[in-house]
GROMACS .gro file of C-alpha atoms in nm:
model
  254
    1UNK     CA    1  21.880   8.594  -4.747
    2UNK     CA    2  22.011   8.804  -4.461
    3UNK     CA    3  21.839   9.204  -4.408
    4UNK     CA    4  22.152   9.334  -4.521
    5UNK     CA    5  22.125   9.182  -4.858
    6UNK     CA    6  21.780   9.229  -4.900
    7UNK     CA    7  21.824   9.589  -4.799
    8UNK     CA    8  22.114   9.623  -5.091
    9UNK     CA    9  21.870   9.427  -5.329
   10UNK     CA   10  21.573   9.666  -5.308
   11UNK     CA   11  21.809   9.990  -5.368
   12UNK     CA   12  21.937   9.841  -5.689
   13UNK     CA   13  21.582   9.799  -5.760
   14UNK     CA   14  21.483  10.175  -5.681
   15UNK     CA   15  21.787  10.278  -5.838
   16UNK     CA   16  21.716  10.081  -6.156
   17UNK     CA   17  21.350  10.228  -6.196
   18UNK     CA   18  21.495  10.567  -6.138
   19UNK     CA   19  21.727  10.581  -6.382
   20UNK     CA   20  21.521  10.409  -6.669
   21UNK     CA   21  21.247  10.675  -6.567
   22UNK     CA   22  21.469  10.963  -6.621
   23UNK     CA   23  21.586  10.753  -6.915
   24UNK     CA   24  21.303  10.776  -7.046
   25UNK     CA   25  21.237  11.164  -7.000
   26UNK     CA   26  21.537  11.296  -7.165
   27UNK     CA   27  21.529  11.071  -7.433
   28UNK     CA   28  21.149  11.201  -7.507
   29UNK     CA   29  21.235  11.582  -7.426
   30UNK     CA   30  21.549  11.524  -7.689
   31UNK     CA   31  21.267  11.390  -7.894
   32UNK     CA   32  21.060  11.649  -7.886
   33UNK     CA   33  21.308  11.967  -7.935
   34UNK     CA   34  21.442  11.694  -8.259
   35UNK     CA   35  21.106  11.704  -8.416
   36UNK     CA   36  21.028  12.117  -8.400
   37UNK     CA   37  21.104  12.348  -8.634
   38UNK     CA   38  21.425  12.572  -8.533
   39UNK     CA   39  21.286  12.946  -8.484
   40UNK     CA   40  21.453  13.303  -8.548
   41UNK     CA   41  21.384  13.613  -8.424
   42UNK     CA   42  21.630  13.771  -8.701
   43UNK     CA   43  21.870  13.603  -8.910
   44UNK     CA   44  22.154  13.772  -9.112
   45UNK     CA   45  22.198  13.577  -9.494
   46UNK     CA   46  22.352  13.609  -9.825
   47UNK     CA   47  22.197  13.388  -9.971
   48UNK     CA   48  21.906  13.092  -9.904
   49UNK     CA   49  21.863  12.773 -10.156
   50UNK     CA   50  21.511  12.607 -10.104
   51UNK     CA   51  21.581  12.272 -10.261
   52UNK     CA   52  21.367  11.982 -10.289
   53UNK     CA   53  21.434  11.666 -10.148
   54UNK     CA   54  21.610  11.522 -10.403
   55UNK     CA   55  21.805  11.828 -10.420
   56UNK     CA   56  21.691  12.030 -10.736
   57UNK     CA   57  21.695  12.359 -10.706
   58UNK     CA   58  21.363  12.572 -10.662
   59UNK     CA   59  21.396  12.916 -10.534
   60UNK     CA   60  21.706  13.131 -10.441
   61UNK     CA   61  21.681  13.435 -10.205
   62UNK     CA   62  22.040  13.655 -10.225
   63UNK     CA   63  22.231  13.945 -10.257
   64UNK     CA   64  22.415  14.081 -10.546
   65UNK     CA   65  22.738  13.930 -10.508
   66UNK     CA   66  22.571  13.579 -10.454
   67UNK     CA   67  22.307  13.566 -10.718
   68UNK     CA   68  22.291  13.269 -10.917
   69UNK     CA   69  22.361  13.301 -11.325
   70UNK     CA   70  22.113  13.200 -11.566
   71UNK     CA   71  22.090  12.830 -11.582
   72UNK     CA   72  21.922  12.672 -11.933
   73UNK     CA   73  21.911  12.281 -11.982
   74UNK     CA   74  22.142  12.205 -11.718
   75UNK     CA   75  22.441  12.518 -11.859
   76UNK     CA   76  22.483  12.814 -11.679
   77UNK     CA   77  22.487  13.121 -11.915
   78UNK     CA   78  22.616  13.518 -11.831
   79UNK     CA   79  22.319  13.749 -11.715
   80UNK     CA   80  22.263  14.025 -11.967
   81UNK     CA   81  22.349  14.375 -11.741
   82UNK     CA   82  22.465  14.142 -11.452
   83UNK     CA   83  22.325  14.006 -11.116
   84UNK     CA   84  22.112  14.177 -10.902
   85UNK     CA   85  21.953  14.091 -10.562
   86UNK     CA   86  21.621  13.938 -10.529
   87UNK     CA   87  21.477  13.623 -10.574
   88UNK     CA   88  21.516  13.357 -10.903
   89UNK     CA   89  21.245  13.094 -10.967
   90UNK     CA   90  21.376  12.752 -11.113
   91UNK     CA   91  21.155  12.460 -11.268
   92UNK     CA   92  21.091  12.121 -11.182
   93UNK     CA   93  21.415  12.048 -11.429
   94UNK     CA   94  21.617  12.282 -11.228
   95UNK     CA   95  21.586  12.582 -11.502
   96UNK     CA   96  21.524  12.903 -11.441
   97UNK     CA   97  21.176  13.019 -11.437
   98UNK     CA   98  21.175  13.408 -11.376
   99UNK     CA   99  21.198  13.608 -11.071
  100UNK     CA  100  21.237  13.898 -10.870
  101UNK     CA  101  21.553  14.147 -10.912
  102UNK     CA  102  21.579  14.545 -10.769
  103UNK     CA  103  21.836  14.813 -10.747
  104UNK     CA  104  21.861  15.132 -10.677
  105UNK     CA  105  22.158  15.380 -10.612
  106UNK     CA  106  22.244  15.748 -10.546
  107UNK     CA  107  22.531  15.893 -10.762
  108UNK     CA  108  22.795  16.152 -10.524
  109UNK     CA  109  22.682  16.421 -10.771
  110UNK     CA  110  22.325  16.354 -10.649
  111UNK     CA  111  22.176  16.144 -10.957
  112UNK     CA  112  22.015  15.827 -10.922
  113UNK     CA  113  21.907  15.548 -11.108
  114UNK     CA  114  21.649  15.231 -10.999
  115UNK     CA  115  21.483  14.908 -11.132
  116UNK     CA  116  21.273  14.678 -11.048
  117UNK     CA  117  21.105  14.370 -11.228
  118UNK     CA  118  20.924  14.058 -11.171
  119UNK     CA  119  20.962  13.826 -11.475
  120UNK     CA  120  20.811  13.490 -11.527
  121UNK     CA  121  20.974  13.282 -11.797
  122UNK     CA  122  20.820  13.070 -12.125
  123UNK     CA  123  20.926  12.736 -12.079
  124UNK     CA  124  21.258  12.625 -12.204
  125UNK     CA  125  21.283  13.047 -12.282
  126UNK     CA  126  21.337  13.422 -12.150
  127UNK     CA  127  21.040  13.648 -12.014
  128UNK     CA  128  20.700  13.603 -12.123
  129UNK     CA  129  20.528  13.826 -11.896
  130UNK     CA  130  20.654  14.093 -11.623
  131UNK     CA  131  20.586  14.362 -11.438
  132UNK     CA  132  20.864  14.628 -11.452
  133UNK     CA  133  20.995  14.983 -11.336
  134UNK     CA  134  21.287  15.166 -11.442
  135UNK     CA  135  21.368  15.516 -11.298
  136UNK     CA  136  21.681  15.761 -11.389
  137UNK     CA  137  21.648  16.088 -11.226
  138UNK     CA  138  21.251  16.113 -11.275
  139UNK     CA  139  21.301  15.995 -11.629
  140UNK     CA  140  21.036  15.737 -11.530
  141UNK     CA  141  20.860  15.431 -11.724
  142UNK     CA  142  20.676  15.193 -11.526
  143UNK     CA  143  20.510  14.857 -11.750
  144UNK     CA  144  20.302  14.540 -11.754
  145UNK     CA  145  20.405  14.349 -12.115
  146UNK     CA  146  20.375  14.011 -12.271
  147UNK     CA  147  20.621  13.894 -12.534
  148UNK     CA  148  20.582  13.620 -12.788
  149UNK     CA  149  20.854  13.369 -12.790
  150UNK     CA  150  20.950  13.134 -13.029
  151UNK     CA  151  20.923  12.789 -12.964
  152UNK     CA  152  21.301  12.731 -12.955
  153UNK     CA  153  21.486  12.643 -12.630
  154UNK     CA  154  21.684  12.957 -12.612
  155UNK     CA  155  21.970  12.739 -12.472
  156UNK     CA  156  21.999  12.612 -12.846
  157UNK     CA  157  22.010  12.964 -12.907
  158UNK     CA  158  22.289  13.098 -12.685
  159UNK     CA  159  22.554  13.036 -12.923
  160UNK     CA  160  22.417  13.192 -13.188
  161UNK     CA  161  22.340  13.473 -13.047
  162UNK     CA  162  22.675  13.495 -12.926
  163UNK     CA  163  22.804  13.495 -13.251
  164UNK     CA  164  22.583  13.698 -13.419
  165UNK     CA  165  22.673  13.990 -13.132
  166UNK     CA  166  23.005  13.978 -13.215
  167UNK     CA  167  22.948  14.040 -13.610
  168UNK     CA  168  22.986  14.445 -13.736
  169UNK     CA  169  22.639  14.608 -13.657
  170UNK     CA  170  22.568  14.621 -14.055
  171UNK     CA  171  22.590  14.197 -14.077
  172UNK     CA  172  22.338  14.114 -13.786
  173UNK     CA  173  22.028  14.217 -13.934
  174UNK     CA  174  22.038  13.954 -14.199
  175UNK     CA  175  22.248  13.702 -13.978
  176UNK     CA  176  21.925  13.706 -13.772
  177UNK     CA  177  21.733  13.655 -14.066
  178UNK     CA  178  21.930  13.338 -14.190
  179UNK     CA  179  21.836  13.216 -13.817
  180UNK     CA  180  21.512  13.302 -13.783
  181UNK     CA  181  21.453  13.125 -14.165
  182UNK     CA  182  21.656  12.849 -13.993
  183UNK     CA  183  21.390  12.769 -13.738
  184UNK     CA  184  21.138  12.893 -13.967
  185UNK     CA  185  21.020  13.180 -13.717
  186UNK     CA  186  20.894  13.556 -13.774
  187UNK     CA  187  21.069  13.649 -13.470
  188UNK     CA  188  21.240  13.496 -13.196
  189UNK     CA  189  21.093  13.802 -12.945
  190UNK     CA  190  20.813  14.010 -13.029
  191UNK     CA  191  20.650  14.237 -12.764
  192UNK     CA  192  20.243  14.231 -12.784
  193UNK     CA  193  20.118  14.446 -12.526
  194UNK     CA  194  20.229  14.741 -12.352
  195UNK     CA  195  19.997  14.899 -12.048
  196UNK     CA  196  20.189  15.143 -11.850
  197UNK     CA  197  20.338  15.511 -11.769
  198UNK     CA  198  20.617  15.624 -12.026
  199UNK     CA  199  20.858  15.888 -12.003
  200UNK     CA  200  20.681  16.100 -12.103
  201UNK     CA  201  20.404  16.113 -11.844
  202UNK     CA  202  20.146  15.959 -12.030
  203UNK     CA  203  19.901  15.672 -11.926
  204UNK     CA  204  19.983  15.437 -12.264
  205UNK     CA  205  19.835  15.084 -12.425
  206UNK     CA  206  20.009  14.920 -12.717
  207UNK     CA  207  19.908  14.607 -12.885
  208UNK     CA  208  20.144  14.493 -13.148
  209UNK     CA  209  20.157  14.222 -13.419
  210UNK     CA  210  20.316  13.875 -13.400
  211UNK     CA  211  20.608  14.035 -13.564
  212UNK     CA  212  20.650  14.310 -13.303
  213UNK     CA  213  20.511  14.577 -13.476
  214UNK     CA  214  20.282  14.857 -13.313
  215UNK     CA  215  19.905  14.826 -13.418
  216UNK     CA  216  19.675  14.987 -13.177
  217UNK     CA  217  19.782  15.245 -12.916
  218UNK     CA  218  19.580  15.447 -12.662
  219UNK     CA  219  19.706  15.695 -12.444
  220UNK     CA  220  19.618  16.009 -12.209
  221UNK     CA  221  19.881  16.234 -12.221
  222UNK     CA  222  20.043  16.467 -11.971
  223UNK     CA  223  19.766  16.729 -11.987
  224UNK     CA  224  19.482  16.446 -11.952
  225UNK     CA  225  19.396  16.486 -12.359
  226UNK     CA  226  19.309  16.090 -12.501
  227UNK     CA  227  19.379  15.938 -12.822
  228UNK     CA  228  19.337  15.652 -12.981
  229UNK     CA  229  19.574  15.546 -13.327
  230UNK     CA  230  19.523  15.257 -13.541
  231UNK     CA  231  19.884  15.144 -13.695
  232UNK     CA  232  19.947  14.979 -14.046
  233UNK     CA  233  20.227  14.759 -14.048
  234UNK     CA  234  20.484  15.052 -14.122
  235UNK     CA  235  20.417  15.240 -13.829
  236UNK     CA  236  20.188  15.509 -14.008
  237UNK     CA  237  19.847  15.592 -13.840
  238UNK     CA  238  19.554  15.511 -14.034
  239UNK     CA  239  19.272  15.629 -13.846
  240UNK     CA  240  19.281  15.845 -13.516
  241UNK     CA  241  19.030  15.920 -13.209
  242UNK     CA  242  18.954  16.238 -13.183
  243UNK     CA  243  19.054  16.305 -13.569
  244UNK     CA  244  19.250  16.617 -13.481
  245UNK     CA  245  19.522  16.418 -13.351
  246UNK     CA  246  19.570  16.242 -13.660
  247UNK     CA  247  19.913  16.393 -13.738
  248UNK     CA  248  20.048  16.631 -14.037
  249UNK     CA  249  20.093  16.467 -14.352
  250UNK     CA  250  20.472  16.384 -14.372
  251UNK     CA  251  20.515  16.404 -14.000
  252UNK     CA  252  20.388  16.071 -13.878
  253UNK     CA  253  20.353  16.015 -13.491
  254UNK     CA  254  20.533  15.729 -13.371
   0.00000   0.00000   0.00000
């Protein structure tokens, strides 16, 4: 072999470790920037799905406009007073689970009205437990309460319901009672306890029956005076703490 061709033969050589070297750098820098996580200084969303990787549905994060409905055994139902913004939990069976929803808004005449709540769901069911705040020009009540549930899916429920809204106001009392015998139930929803601020500026706690029914409230009103009722089941106070609170024969407090 000549020096010309041995001088050709080791430049293809350099030439070929060269380029496999760089090769090799790009493909490991392309690598690299593959395997990390993208980052964002700000980002501007209507709406976020966090799914898992078989594609159920977990958690959404939206606006208004893009909130998901209500979504019970696989059906998606109307939300009672609409959509808000916020956040919606869903289940391992891609039911919803509770959530996070807000609002709040300024009227041109200067009013304003605002809500807030963060639910959590029975399973299968509506709210169980939540934390909620509801504000119309000062007229303020801010809660925690727990509701008993029956142990119906509600999405056997739905149409039912439906129906039984749409009857004169007279005929759903005892259309509701047919159901609930139905099912054999007391009550399909019955709050238990009440610990929060009401209206009226007083500092309350309510414990009711399985039925729903008020049994034992304590409160520190507006001017800082406590009280503490017992209920029977009709509402009427049986015993009061201090005993001149106990109200008026005839003019029960309630």
């Amino acid at each position: 072999m000549d020096t010309k061709s041995r001088n050709e033969l080791r430049l293809l050589r350099v030439y070929a470790l060269t380029t496999t070297v760089l090769l090799t750098v790009f493909s490991l820098a392309a690598f690299a920037r593959f395997g990390q996580k993208p980052r964002f200084a700000e980002i501007d969303v209507e709406r976020i799905n966090v799914v898992e990787s078989d594609g159920i549905l977990r958690l959404v994060i939206s606006n208004k406009a893009r909130a998901p409905d209500p979504v019970l055994g696989g059906k998606t139902y109307p939300r009672s007073g609409g959509n808000r913004a916020g956040l919606i939990f869903f289940n391992e069976e891609g039911n919803e689970n509770g959530g996070l929803i807000y609002s709040g808004r300024r009227a041109v005449d200067g009013s304003f009205r605002a809500e807030a709540a963060l639910l959590f769901d029975q399973f299968d069911q509506d709210q169980a437990a939540g934390i909620t705040y509801d504000d119309e020009n000062g007229h303020r009540r801010v809660r925690f309460q727990v509701w008993d549930r029956a142990n119906v899916p509600l999405g056997e429920l739905m149409g039912s319901f439906d129906s039984i809204g749409k009857l004169p106001r007279a005929a759903r009392a005892e259309a509701v009672s047919r159901l609930q015998a139905k099912y054999k139930v007391d009550a399909f929803i019955a709050p238990r306890v009440f610990v929060g601020r009401s209206p009226d500026r007083a500092a309350a706690i309510e414990l009711s029956d399985p039925q729903g029914r008020p049994r034992l409230r304590i409160r520190v009103d507006s001017s800082g005076a406590p009280a503490l009722d017992l209920l029977d089941q009709d509402g009427r106070i049986t015993f009061s703490l201090p005993d001149s609170a106990r109200p008026r024969a005839g003019n029960p407090r309630r």
